[in-house]
Coordinates of C-alpha atoms and ligand atoms in Angstrom, one line a residue:
M42 CA 3.5 112.3 -10.1
T43 CA 7.4 113.2 -9.6
N44 CA 9.7 112.2 -12.7
K45 CA 11.5 110.1 -10.4
L46 CA 8.6 108.2 -9.7
A47 CA 7.5 107.7 -13.3
Q48 CA 10.7 106.7 -14.1
E49 CA 10.6 104.4 -11.7
E50 CA 7.3 103.3 -12.8
E51 CA 8.3 103.0 -16.4
E52 CA 11.5 100.5 -15.0
Q53 CA 8.8 98.2 -13.6
N54 CA 6.8 97.8 -16.5
E55 CA 9.6 97.4 -18.5
G56 CA 10.4 94.9 -16.2
K57 CA 7.2 93.2 -16.7
C58 CA 7.7 93.4 -20.1
Q59 CA 10.8 91.1 -19.8
T60 CA 9.0 88.2 -18.3
R61 CA 8.6 86.1 -21.3
C62 CA 8.5 82.6 -21.7
N63 CA 11.8 80.6 -23.0
P64 CA 11.0 81.2 -26.8
V65 CA 12.3 77.5 -27.8
L66 CA 9.2 76.0 -26.1
L67 CA 6.8 78.2 -28.2
E68 CA 8.5 77.0 -31.5
Y69 CA 7.2 73.5 -30.7
S70 CA 3.3 74.4 -30.7
S71 CA 2.3 71.7 -33.4
S72 CA 3.0 68.9 -30.7
I73 CA 0.9 66.1 -30.9
R74 CA -1.2 66.2 -28.0
G75 CA -1.8 70.1 -29.4
V76 CA -2.9 68.9 -32.7
L77 CA -5.1 66.2 -31.8
A78 CA -7.0 69.1 -29.1
M79 CA -7.8 70.8 -32.0
L80 CA -9.2 68.1 -33.9
L81 CA -11.3 67.3 -30.8
S82 CA -12.5 70.1 -30.7
R83 CA -13.9 69.9 -34.4
L84 CA -16.1 66.9 -34.0
S85 CA -19.2 66.4 -35.8
P86 CA -22.1 66.8 -33.8
D87 CA -24.2 64.0 -35.7
K88 CA -21.4 61.1 -35.1
S89 CA -19.9 59.5 -32.5
V90 CA -16.0 60.1 -31.8
I91 CA -13.8 57.2 -33.4
P92 CA -10.1 58.1 -31.9
L93 CA -7.5 56.9 -34.0
G94 CA -5.0 59.7 -33.5
H95 CA -3.4 59.1 -30.1
G96 CA -1.4 56.0 -28.3
D97 CA -3.2 55.5 -25.7
A98 CA -5.7 52.5 -25.7
S99 CA -6.2 51.9 -22.3
S100 CA -10.1 53.3 -22.2
F101 CA -11.1 50.7 -24.4
K102 CA -12.4 47.9 -22.6
C103 CA -10.4 45.0 -24.4
F104 CA -7.2 47.0 -23.9
R105 CA -7.4 46.9 -19.9
A106 CA -4.5 46.1 -17.6
P107 CA -4.6 42.7 -16.5
L108 CA -5.6 42.3 -13.0
N109 CA -2.2 41.1 -11.3
V110 CA -1.1 44.9 -12.4
E111 CA -3.9 46.4 -10.2
D112 CA -3.4 43.7 -7.5
A113 CA 0.5 44.7 -7.4
L114 CA -0.2 48.0 -6.8
I115 CA -2.6 47.8 -4.3
Q116 CA -0.5 45.2 -2.4
S117 CA 2.6 48.0 -2.8
T118 CA 0.2 50.7 -1.0
R119 CA -1.1 48.6 1.7
S120 CA 2.7 47.0 2.4
S121 CA 3.6 51.0 3.5
N122 CA 6.9 50.0 2.3
F123 CA 6.5 52.8 -0.1
N124 CA 5.8 55.8 1.2
G125 CA 8.9 57.6 1.4
Y126 CA 11.1 59.2 -1.0
A127 CA 12.9 56.6 -3.2
P128 CA 16.5 57.1 -4.0
S129 CA 17.5 59.2 -7.0
Y130 CA 17.6 56.3 -9.1
G131 CA 15.3 53.8 -8.3
I132 CA 14.9 51.9 -5.3
L133 CA 17.3 48.9 -6.1
D134 CA 15.1 45.9 -5.8
T135 CA 12.8 47.3 -8.8
R136 CA 16.2 48.0 -10.5
R137 CA 17.3 44.9 -10.1
A138 CA 14.1 43.7 -11.8
V139 CA 14.3 46.0 -14.5
A140 CA 18.1 44.7 -14.8
E141 CA 16.5 41.2 -15.5
Y142 CA 13.8 42.1 -17.4
V143 CA 15.7 44.0 -20.0
S144 CA 18.7 41.2 -19.9
S145 CA 16.6 38.7 -21.6
G146 CA 17.5 37.8 -25.1
L147 CA 20.7 39.5 -24.7
P148 CA 24.3 37.9 -24.7
Y149 CA 25.4 39.5 -21.3
K150 CA 23.7 40.4 -17.9
L151 CA 22.9 43.9 -17.0
T152 CA 22.8 44.6 -13.2
Y153 CA 20.8 47.3 -11.2
N154 CA 24.0 49.4 -11.9
D155 CA 23.5 49.6 -15.4
V156 CA 19.4 50.9 -14.9
Y157 CA 18.1 54.3 -13.8
L158 CA 14.4 54.3 -13.3
T159 CA 12.5 57.2 -14.9
V160 CA 9.1 59.1 -15.1
G161 CA 7.8 57.2 -18.1
C162 CA 10.1 56.7 -20.9
S163 CA 9.9 60.3 -21.7
Q164 CA 11.6 61.1 -18.9
A165 CA 14.4 58.4 -20.0
I166 CA 14.3 60.6 -23.7
Q167 CA 14.6 64.1 -21.6
V168 CA 17.6 62.4 -19.3
C169 CA 19.6 60.7 -22.2
L170 CA 19.7 63.5 -24.5
T171 CA 20.5 66.0 -21.8
V172 CA 23.8 64.1 -20.5
L173 CA 24.5 63.2 -24.1
A174 CA 24.4 67.5 -25.3
T175 CA 27.5 69.1 -25.9
K176 CA 28.5 72.1 -27.4
G177 CA 28.0 72.4 -31.0
S178 CA 26.5 68.8 -30.9
N179 CA 24.1 67.1 -33.3
I180 CA 21.9 63.8 -33.2
L181 CA 20.2 61.8 -36.2
L182 CA 16.6 61.2 -35.8
P183 CA 14.3 59.1 -37.5
R184 CA 11.4 60.7 -39.9
P185 CA 8.9 59.9 -39.5
G186 CA 9.5 60.1 -35.7
F187 CA 8.0 60.8 -32.3
P188 CA 8.3 64.6 -31.6
V189 CA 9.3 64.4 -28.0
Y190 CA 13.0 63.9 -29.6
E191 CA 12.8 67.4 -31.2
T192 CA 11.4 69.1 -28.5
V193 CA 14.0 68.0 -26.3
C194 CA 16.6 68.3 -28.8
G195 CA 15.6 72.0 -29.0
Y196 CA 15.9 73.3 -25.5
N197 CA 19.3 71.6 -24.9
G198 CA 20.2 73.1 -28.1
I199 CA 21.5 69.8 -30.0
E200 CA 21.2 70.3 -33.7
I201 CA 18.7 67.5 -35.3
R202 CA 19.5 65.8 -38.3
F203 CA 17.1 63.8 -39.9
Y204 CA 17.5 60.5 -41.4
D205 CA 14.6 59.1 -43.6
L206 CA 12.9 55.6 -43.1
V207 CA 12.0 54.3 -46.3
P208 CA 8.3 53.2 -46.6
E209 CA 9.2 51.0 -49.4
K210 CA 11.7 49.0 -47.7
N211 CA 9.8 48.2 -44.6
W212 CA 10.6 51.4 -43.2
E213 CA 14.5 50.5 -42.7
V214 CA 16.8 53.0 -42.0
D215 CA 18.7 54.6 -45.3
L216 CA 22.1 53.8 -43.9
D217 CA 24.1 55.7 -46.8
Q218 CA 22.4 58.8 -45.7
I219 CA 23.5 58.0 -42.0
E220 CA 27.1 58.1 -43.3
A221 CA 26.5 61.3 -44.9
L222 CA 25.0 63.1 -42.2
A223 CA 27.1 62.3 -39.1
D224 CA 30.3 64.1 -38.7
D225 CA 32.5 64.6 -35.6
K226 CA 30.4 66.3 -33.2
T227 CA 27.5 63.5 -34.2
I228 CA 26.6 62.3 -30.4
A229 CA 24.1 59.5 -31.1
M230 CA 21.6 58.2 -33.4
V231 CA 18.1 57.5 -32.3
I232 CA 16.3 54.5 -33.4
I233 CA 12.7 53.5 -32.3
N234 CA 12.1 49.5 -32.5
P235 CA 9.1 48.4 -32.9
S236 CA 8.3 51.9 -34.4
N237 CA 5.7 54.4 -33.5
P238 CA 4.7 55.7 -36.4
C239 CA 5.5 52.8 -38.6
G240 CA 4.5 49.6 -37.0
A241 CA 7.7 48.5 -38.6
V242 CA 9.9 45.9 -36.8
F243 CA 13.5 45.7 -37.9
D244 CA 15.5 42.2 -38.0
Y245 CA 18.4 41.0 -36.7
E246 CA 20.9 41.8 -39.8
H247 CA 19.3 45.4 -40.2
L248 CA 20.2 46.0 -36.4
L249 CA 23.4 44.6 -37.1
K250 CA 23.9 46.8 -39.7
I251 CA 22.9 49.7 -37.9
A252 CA 25.6 49.0 -35.2
K253 CA 28.1 48.9 -37.8
T254 CA 27.6 52.2 -39.1
A255 CA 27.5 53.8 -35.7
E256 CA 30.7 51.7 -34.7
R257 CA 32.3 53.0 -38.1
L258 CA 31.1 56.4 -37.4
D259 CA 32.0 56.4 -33.8
F260 CA 28.4 57.3 -31.8
P261 CA 26.6 54.9 -29.6
I262 CA 23.0 54.4 -30.3
V263 CA 19.9 55.1 -28.5
S264 CA 17.1 52.9 -28.7
D265 CA 13.7 54.0 -27.7
E266 CA 12.0 50.3 -26.7
V267 CA 9.2 51.3 -25.4
Y268 CA 7.2 48.8 -27.8
A269 CA 9.6 46.1 -26.9
H270 CA 7.9 42.5 -27.3
M271 CA 5.0 44.1 -29.2
V272 CA 5.1 42.0 -32.2
F273 CA 3.1 40.0 -34.5
G274 CA 3.1 37.8 -37.5
E275 CA 6.2 36.4 -38.3
S276 CA 8.1 39.3 -36.9
K277 CA 10.5 38.6 -33.8
F278 CA 12.0 41.6 -31.6
V279 CA 15.4 41.7 -31.1
P280 CA 16.9 44.4 -28.6
M281 CA 19.4 46.5 -29.8
G282 CA 21.4 46.1 -26.8
T283 CA 22.4 42.6 -28.4
F284 CA 24.9 44.7 -31.0
A285 CA 26.2 46.7 -27.4
S286 CA 29.9 45.3 -27.9
I287 CA 29.7 46.5 -31.3
T288 CA 28.6 50.0 -30.2
P289 CA 27.4 51.4 -26.9
V290 CA 23.6 51.4 -26.7
I291 CA 21.3 53.2 -24.5
T292 CA 17.9 51.6 -24.1
L293 CA 15.0 53.3 -23.1
G294 CA 11.8 51.5 -22.2
G295 CA 8.8 51.3 -19.7
I296 CA 5.8 49.7 -18.7
S297 CA 3.0 52.1 -20.4
K298 CA 2.4 50.4 -23.9
R299 CA 3.1 46.5 -23.2
W300 CA 1.1 46.7 -19.8
L301 CA -1.2 49.5 -21.0
I302 CA -0.7 51.7 -17.9
P303 CA 0.7 54.8 -19.4
G304 CA -0.7 57.2 -16.5
W305 CA 1.2 55.2 -14.3
R306 CA 4.4 56.8 -15.5
F307 CA 7.0 54.4 -15.1
G308 CA 10.2 53.5 -17.6
W309 CA 13.8 53.3 -17.8
L310 CA 17.4 54.3 -19.1
V311 CA 19.6 51.1 -19.4
A312 CA 23.0 51.6 -20.6
C313 CA 23.9 48.9 -22.5
D314 CA 27.9 49.3 -22.0
P315 CA 29.8 45.8 -22.2
H316 CA 33.1 47.6 -23.1
G317 CA 32.8 50.5 -20.8
I318 CA 32.9 53.0 -23.5
L319 CA 29.7 55.4 -22.0
K320 CA 31.3 54.9 -18.5
K321 CA 35.1 56.1 -20.3
G322 CA 32.9 59.4 -21.3
K323 CA 31.0 59.9 -17.9
V324 CA 27.7 59.4 -19.5
Q325 CA 26.2 57.2 -16.5
E326 CA 27.9 59.6 -14.1
G327 CA 26.0 62.5 -15.5
V328 CA 22.8 60.9 -15.4
E329 CA 23.6 60.4 -12.1
M330 CA 24.1 63.9 -11.3
L331 CA 21.1 64.8 -13.2
M332 CA 19.1 62.4 -11.6
N333 CA 19.7 63.5 -8.2
I334 CA 18.4 66.8 -8.9
T335 CA 15.1 65.7 -10.8
P336 CA 12.0 63.7 -9.2
G337 CA 11.7 60.1 -10.0
P338 CA 8.7 57.8 -10.7
S339 CA 6.4 57.4 -7.7
T340 CA 7.8 55.0 -4.8
V341 CA 4.5 53.0 -4.7
V342 CA 4.7 52.4 -8.5
Q343 CA 8.3 51.2 -8.1
G344 CA 7.5 49.2 -5.3
A345 CA 4.5 47.0 -8.0
V346 CA 7.1 47.1 -10.6
P347 CA 9.1 43.8 -9.8
S348 CA 5.6 42.1 -9.6
I349 CA 4.3 43.7 -13.0
L350 CA 7.6 42.6 -14.8
K351 CA 7.2 38.9 -13.2
D352 CA 3.7 37.7 -13.0
T353 CA 2.0 39.1 -15.7
S354 CA 0.6 35.8 -17.6
K355 CA 1.8 35.0 -20.9
E356 CA -1.9 35.0 -22.0
F357 CA -2.5 38.7 -21.0
H358 CA 0.3 39.5 -23.6
E359 CA -0.8 37.1 -26.2
N360 CA -4.3 38.2 -26.3
I361 CA -3.2 42.1 -27.0
L362 CA -0.9 41.0 -29.3
H363 CA -3.5 39.0 -31.1
L364 CA -6.4 41.6 -31.0
L365 CA -3.3 44.1 -32.3
D366 CA -2.7 41.6 -35.1
M367 CA -6.0 41.6 -36.5
A368 CA -6.6 45.2 -36.4
A369 CA -3.3 45.5 -38.3
D370 CA -5.0 43.4 -40.6
I371 CA -8.1 45.1 -40.9
C372 CA -6.3 48.4 -41.7
Y373 CA -4.3 47.0 -44.0
K374 CA -7.1 45.3 -46.1
R375 CA -8.9 48.7 -45.4
I376 CA -6.4 50.6 -47.3
Q377 CA -6.2 48.3 -50.3
K378 CA -9.7 48.8 -51.4
I379 CA -9.2 52.9 -51.1
K380 CA -7.4 53.8 -54.4
S381 CA -6.6 57.4 -52.5
L382 CA -4.6 55.7 -49.8
C383 CA -1.8 53.8 -49.8
C384 CA 0.3 52.0 -47.5
Y385 CA 3.8 50.2 -48.5
S386 CA 3.6 47.3 -45.4
R387 CA 1.4 45.6 -43.3
P388 CA 2.3 46.6 -39.7
Q389 CA 4.3 43.7 -37.6
G390 CA 4.3 45.6 -34.3
S391 CA 3.5 48.6 -32.0
M392 CA -0.4 50.2 -32.5
F393 CA 0.3 52.5 -35.8
I394 CA 0.1 52.5 -39.0
M395 CA 1.2 55.1 -41.8
V396 CA -0.8 55.6 -44.7
K397 CA 0.2 58.1 -47.8
I398 CA -2.8 60.1 -48.7
N399 CA -2.7 60.0 -52.9
L400 CA -3.9 63.9 -53.0
S401 CA -4.1 64.1 -56.9
T402 CA -7.0 61.7 -56.5
F403 CA -8.8 64.2 -53.7
K404 CA -10.8 67.4 -55.3
G405 CA -10.4 70.3 -52.5
I406 CA -8.2 68.8 -50.1
K407 CA -4.8 70.7 -50.3
D408 CA -2.6 68.6 -47.8
D409 CA -2.9 66.3 -44.5
M410 CA -3.9 68.8 -42.4
E411 CA -6.5 69.7 -44.2
F412 CA -7.3 66.0 -44.6
A413 CA -7.6 65.3 -40.8
F414 CA -9.6 68.3 -40.4
R415 CA -12.4 67.4 -42.9
L416 CA -12.2 63.9 -41.8
V417 CA -13.0 65.1 -38.1
E418 CA -15.7 67.6 -39.0
E419 CA -17.3 65.1 -41.6
E420 CA -17.0 62.0 -39.9
S421 CA -15.8 62.5 -36.3
V422 CA -12.8 60.2 -37.1
V423 CA -9.8 61.3 -35.5
V424 CA -6.3 60.7 -37.1
L425 CA -2.9 62.2 -36.7
P426 CA -1.7 64.5 -39.7
G427 CA 1.5 63.4 -40.3
S428 CA 3.3 66.9 -41.0
T429 CA 3.2 66.6 -36.9
L430 CA 6.1 63.8 -37.4
G431 CA 7.6 65.0 -40.1
M432 CA 5.7 63.3 -42.6
K433 CA 3.3 65.8 -45.0
N434 CA 0.5 64.5 -46.5
W435 CA 0.7 61.2 -44.6
I436 CA -1.8 60.1 -41.9
R437 CA -0.7 57.9 -38.6
I438 CA -3.7 55.7 -37.7
S439 CA -3.3 54.1 -34.2
F440 CA -5.2 50.8 -34.6
A441 CA -5.3 50.0 -30.8
A442 CA -9.1 50.3 -30.9
P443 CA -11.8 47.6 -30.7
I444 CA -12.2 45.6 -33.6
A445 CA -16.0 46.9 -34.6
L446 CA -15.3 50.9 -33.6
L447 CA -12.0 50.2 -35.9
E448 CA -14.5 48.8 -39.0
E449 CA -16.7 51.7 -38.3
G450 CA -13.8 53.9 -38.6
W451 CA -12.7 52.4 -42.0
D452 CA -16.1 52.6 -43.3
R453 CA -16.1 56.2 -42.4
I454 CA -13.0 57.2 -43.8
E455 CA -13.7 55.0 -47.1
S456 CA -17.0 57.1 -47.8
F457 CA -15.2 60.1 -46.9
C458 CA -12.4 59.6 -49.5
Q459 CA -15.3 58.6 -52.1
R460 CA -17.1 61.5 -51.5
H461 CA -14.4 63.7 -52.2
S462 CA -12.7 62.0 -54.9
N463 CA -12.2 63.6 -58.0
V464 CA -11.8 60.2 -60.2
Ligands
LIG553 C1 4.6 56.6 -25.5 C2 6.1 56.7 -26.4 C3 7.4 57.4 -25.5 C4 6.7 57.5 -23.9 O1 6.6 57.1 -23.1 P1 5.9 57.1 -21.6 O2 6.3 56.0 -21.0 O3 4.3 57.4 -21.8 O4 6.4 57.9 -21.5 C5 8.2 57.2 -25.9 N1 8.4 57.0 -27.2 C6 7.6 56.6 -27.7 C7 8.3 56.1 -29.5 C8 6.5 56.2 -27.5 O5 5.2 55.8 -28.4

């Protein structure tokens, strides 16, 4: 081999070595799905699995989507009107239907111009943060929270500043901390209401305080309302958009959770901007530029959405909320009986409860990760370690499960805790 050839080969090899993954992505190896997959690979061979780790209830028969939703998709498909590409921001009639749906309860009416249709609420998060990202910017995210926000901030170069949700105060926002964290580079504050992972629902007064704080500090609120209307007991769902005349609100939502069809991948981003502040900052323009170059939700699903939003019976929603309410109650009561676990408030919405592990009462379990791994190995009960949500030594339990299965899960968790107790 001549020197020249050898040199060329070496250069080629070097070229190969330069084929590398974006390192930002590798930093997020502790995603919820990653950890849950690891847990599921460690099930006890002797016991059936009780999956309380994820947020997808659709595999359980009692949480099946209503028939009218399935029919709407069949009709949309059969009409053959929805086989083509949809417009970038979504089909007009579907945007109108979403505008009407999200307007309910607001003191003003949204129009289709305020609505952008996305691939699940996840894409709404991506679009929103990508558009708001500017050089040197930071954002206020809740802790505990939803890890997708961190990942998207990571690859958009947005600095993350976590604010705490206070467990002793119904998981309300620590507003003093917001004042301390924000500066003139803060592009927004994210709230998730009803809350994943806390099961909390903010009341009117607290939301008003959040809006006034944001107004004073001069940033918009990004309100993740993918669990909108999924509240039970005494609580009421108040959309953040109610306060958009105080500070602009970008509302993110979708049909994944309330209609139990997360696999259909349909969500939305809505600009609640009655004073045109976002418009002045060209935020909508940015959203449109981005959506012109990214694929949106499937056209047939878009075709089905107006009927899904309008024609689903009240009884269906009430029945699901009744099930979730009972399930929340069971979790709360069972936790009170287990000395080594603690929960500060009964969930009022969504499908999650955060449980604190009192580690000093355990022998040989050092943190939430070890708790979750031992629990799955010994009892085949899957729960999500709080570390994945920024809450070390807590766990998140999804209670969207059949009541009998949930009770069985708690029996096993209780006997696990007794077995490993040092008191
Ligand atoms: C599930 C979830 C999402 C994502 O919703 P999809 O419609 O499934 O993309 C966004 N935010 C929160 C808080 C969620 O729990």
